[in-house]
Coordinates of C-alpha atoms in Angstrom, one line a residue:
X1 CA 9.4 -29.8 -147.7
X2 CA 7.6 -31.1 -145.0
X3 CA 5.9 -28.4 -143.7
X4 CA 4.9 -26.9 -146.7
X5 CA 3.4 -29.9 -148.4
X6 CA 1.7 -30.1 -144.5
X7 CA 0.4 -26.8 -145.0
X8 CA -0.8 -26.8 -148.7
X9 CA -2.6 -30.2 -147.9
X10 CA -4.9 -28.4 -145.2
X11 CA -5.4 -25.3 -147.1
X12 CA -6.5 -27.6 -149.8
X13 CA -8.8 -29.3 -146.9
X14 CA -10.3 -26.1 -145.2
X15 CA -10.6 -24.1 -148.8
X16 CA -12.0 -27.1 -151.2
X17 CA -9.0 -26.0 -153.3
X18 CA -7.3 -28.5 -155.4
X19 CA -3.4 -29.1 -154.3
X20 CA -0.6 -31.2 -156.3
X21 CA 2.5 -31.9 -154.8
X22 CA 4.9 -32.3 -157.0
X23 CA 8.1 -34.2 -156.8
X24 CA 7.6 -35.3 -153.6
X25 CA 11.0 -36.7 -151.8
X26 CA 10.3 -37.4 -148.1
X27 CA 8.5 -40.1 -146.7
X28 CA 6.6 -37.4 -144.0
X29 CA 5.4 -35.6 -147.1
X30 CA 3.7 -39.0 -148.5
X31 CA 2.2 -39.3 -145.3
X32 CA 0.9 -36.0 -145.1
X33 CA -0.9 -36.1 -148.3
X34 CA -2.2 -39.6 -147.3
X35 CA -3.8 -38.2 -144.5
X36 CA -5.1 -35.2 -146.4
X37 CA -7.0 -37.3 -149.1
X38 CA -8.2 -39.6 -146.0
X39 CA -9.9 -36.5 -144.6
X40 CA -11.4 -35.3 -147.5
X41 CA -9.1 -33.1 -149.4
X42 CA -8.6 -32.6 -153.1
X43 CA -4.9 -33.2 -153.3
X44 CA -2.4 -35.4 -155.5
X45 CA 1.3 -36.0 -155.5
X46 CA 3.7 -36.5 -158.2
X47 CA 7.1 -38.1 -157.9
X48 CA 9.9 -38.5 -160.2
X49 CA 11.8 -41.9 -161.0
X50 CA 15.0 -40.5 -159.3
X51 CA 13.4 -39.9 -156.1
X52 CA 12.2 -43.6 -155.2
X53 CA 15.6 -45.3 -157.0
X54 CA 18.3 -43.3 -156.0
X55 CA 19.0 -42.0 -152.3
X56 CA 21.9 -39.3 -150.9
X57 CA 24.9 -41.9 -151.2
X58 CA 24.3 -41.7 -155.1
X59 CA 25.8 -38.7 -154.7
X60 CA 29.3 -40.1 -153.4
X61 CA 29.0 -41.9 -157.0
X62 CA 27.8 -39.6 -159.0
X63 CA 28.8 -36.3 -157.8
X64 CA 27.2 -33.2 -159.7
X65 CA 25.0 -35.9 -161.8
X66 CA 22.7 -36.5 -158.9
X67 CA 22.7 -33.5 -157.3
X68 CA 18.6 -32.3 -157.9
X69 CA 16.2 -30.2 -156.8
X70 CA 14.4 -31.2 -154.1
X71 CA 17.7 -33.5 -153.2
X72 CA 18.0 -36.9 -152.9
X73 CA 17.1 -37.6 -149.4
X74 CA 17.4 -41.2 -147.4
X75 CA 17.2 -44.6 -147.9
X76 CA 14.0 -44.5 -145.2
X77 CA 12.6 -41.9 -147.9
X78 CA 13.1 -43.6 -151.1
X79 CA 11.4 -46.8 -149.0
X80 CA 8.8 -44.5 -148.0
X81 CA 7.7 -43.0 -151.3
X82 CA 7.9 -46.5 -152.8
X83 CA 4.9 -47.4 -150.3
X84 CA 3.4 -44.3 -151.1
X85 CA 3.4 -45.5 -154.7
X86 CA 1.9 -49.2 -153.8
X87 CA -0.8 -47.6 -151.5
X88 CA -2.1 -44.9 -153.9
X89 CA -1.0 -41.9 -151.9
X90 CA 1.0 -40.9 -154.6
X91 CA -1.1 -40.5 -158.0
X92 CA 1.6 -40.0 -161.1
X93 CA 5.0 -40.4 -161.9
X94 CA 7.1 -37.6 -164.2
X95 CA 10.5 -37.5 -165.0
X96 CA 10.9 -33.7 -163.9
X97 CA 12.8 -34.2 -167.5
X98 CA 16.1 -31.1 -166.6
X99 CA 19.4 -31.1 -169.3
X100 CA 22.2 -29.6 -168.6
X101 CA 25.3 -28.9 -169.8
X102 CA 28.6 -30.4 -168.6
X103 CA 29.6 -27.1 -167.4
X104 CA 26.7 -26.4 -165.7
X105 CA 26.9 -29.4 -163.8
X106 CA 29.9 -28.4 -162.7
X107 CA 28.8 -25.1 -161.5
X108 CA 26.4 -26.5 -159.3
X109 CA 23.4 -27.5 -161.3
X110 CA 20.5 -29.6 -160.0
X111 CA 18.9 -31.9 -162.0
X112 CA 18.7 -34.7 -164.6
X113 CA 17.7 -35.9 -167.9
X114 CA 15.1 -38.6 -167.5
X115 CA 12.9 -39.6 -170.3
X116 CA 14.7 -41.8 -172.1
X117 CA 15.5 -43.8 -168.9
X118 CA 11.6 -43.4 -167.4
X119 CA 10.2 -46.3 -168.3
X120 CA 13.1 -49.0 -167.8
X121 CA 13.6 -47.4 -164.4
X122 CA 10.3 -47.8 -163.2
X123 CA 9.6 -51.1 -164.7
X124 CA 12.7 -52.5 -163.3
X125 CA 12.7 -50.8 -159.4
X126 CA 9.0 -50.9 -159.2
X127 CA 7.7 -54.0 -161.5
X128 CA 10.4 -56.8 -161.1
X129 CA 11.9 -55.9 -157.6
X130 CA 8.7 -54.5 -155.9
X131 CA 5.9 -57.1 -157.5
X132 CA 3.9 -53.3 -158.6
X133 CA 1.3 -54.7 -161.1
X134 CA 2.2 -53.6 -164.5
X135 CA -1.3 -51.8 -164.7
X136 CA -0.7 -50.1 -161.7
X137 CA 2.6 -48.6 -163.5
X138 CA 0.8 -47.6 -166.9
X139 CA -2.3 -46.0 -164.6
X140 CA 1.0 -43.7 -162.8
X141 CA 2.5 -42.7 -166.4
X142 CA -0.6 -42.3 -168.5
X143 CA -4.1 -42.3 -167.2
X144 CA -2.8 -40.7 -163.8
X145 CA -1.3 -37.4 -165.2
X146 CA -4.2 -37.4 -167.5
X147 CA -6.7 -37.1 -164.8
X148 CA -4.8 -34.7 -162.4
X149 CA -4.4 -31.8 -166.0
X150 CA -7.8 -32.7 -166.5
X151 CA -7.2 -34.4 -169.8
X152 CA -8.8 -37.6 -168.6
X153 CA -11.4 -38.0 -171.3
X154 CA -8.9 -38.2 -174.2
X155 CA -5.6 -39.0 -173.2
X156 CA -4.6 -41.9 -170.9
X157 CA -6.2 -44.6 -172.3
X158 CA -6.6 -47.4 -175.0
X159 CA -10.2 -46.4 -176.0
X160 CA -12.4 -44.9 -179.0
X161 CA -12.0 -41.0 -179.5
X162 CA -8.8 -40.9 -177.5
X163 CA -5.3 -39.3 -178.9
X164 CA -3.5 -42.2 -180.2
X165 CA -0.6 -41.4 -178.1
X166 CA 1.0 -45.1 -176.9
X167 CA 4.5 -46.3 -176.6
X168 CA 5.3 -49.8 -177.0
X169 CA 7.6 -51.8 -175.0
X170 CA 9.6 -54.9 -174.5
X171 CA 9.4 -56.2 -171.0
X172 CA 11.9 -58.9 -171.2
X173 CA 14.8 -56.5 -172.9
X174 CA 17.3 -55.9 -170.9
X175 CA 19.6 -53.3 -171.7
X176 CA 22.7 -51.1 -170.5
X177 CA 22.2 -47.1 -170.0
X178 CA 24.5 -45.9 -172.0
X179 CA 24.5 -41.5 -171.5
X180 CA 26.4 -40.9 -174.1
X181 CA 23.8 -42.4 -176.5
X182 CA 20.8 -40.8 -175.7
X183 CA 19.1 -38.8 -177.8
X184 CA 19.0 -35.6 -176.1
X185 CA 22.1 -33.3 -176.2
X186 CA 22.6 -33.1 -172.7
X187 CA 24.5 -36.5 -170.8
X188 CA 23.5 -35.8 -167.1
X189 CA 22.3 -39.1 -166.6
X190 CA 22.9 -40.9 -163.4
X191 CA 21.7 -43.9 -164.4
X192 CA 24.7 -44.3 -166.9
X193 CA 25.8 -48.0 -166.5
X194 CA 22.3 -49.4 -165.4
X195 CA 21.0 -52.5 -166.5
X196 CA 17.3 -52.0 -166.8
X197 CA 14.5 -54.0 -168.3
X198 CA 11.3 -52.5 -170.4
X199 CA 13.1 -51.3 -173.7
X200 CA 11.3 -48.4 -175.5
X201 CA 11.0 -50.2 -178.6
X202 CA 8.4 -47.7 -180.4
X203 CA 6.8 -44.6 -179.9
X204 CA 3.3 -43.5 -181.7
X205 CA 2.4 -39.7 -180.9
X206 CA -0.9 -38.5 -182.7
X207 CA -1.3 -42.1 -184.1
X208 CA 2.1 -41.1 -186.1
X209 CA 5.4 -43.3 -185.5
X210 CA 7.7 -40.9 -184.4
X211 CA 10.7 -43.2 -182.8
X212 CA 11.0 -46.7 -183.6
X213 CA 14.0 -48.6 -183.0
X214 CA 14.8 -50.6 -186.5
X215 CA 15.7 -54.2 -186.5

């Protein structure tokens, strides 16, 4: 990983060409592309929830549920990508969202569902233990992505003319993961057994409700 996100991040300096890294997992990778945009070039990183919450001994855990793809690496990694994340080297957060079966997982299959868990998981490791400003959170999930697809001028924001696309959240909720209640048909969840904060209490897509949680 390191030397290719080395070497896309000066192709994308020498060409003017525009570069995204995407799930970025190693702390030499952040500081790669930090260097890049320092020196002028067009590139942006992505990282996953996973990536800065987990490290490689979630694997003695977990087994097949947290093996991914690029792998959880260190504890110096995660810690890295979380600076990465506070200093704006890193510009958006996706789940890299992957279901699989239970047999798949068995058979070796990387990956992880993660939207259903997005939200607490960041607001939890990011918000309450690492002091990220909540804004800075909703700028990494919303406006962020917006701007890197090039959807910035109606998606990502709160504004006039913008798709009404907003999900609404308790902060002070805590709750237990439970996998086998999510919503999607798939169960490879690490996180099963987490207590997170930042309930997904309802979700408008379109300006159209189309989860809500009822009382």
């Amino acid at each position: 990983e390191d030397s290719l996100v080395a070497r896309d991040c000066m192709i994308a300096l020498h060409t003017g060409a525009s570069v995204n890294i995407q799930h970025i997992s190693s702390a030499t990778s952040v500081k790669a592309v930090k260097l890049a945009k320092e020196l002028g070039a067009n590139v942006t990183a992505e990282v996953t929830p996973h990536h800065f919450t987990l490290d490689e001994t979630a694997v003695l855990e977990h087994g097949a549920m947290a093996k991914m793809n690029p792998p959880l690496r260190t504890a110096k990694d995660r810690e890295g990508i979380i600076e990465g994340i506070k200093d704006g080297s890193i510009d958006m957060i996706a789940t890299d969202h992957a279901p699989h079966t239970a047999e798949e997982k068995e058979k070796g299959a990387a990956g992880m569902v993660g939207l259903e868990t997005a939200f607490g998981v960041c607001y939890t490791k990011l918000c309450r233990e690492q002091r990220l400003p909540l804004e800075m959170l909703s700028f990494l999930m919303s406006a962020g992505p917006a701007a890197v697809l090039g959807l910035a001028d109606r998606k990502g924001m709160l504004e006039p003319g913008y798709d009404a696309d907003i999900v609404l959240v308790d902060l002070d909720h805590m709750y237990e993961v439970h996998a086998d209640e999510l919503h999607s048909k798939s169960k490879n969840c690490p996180y099963d057994g987490a207590l997170l904060y930042g309930k997904v209490v309802t979700t408008i897509k379109g300006g159209k409700v189309t989860f809500q949680i009822e009382e």
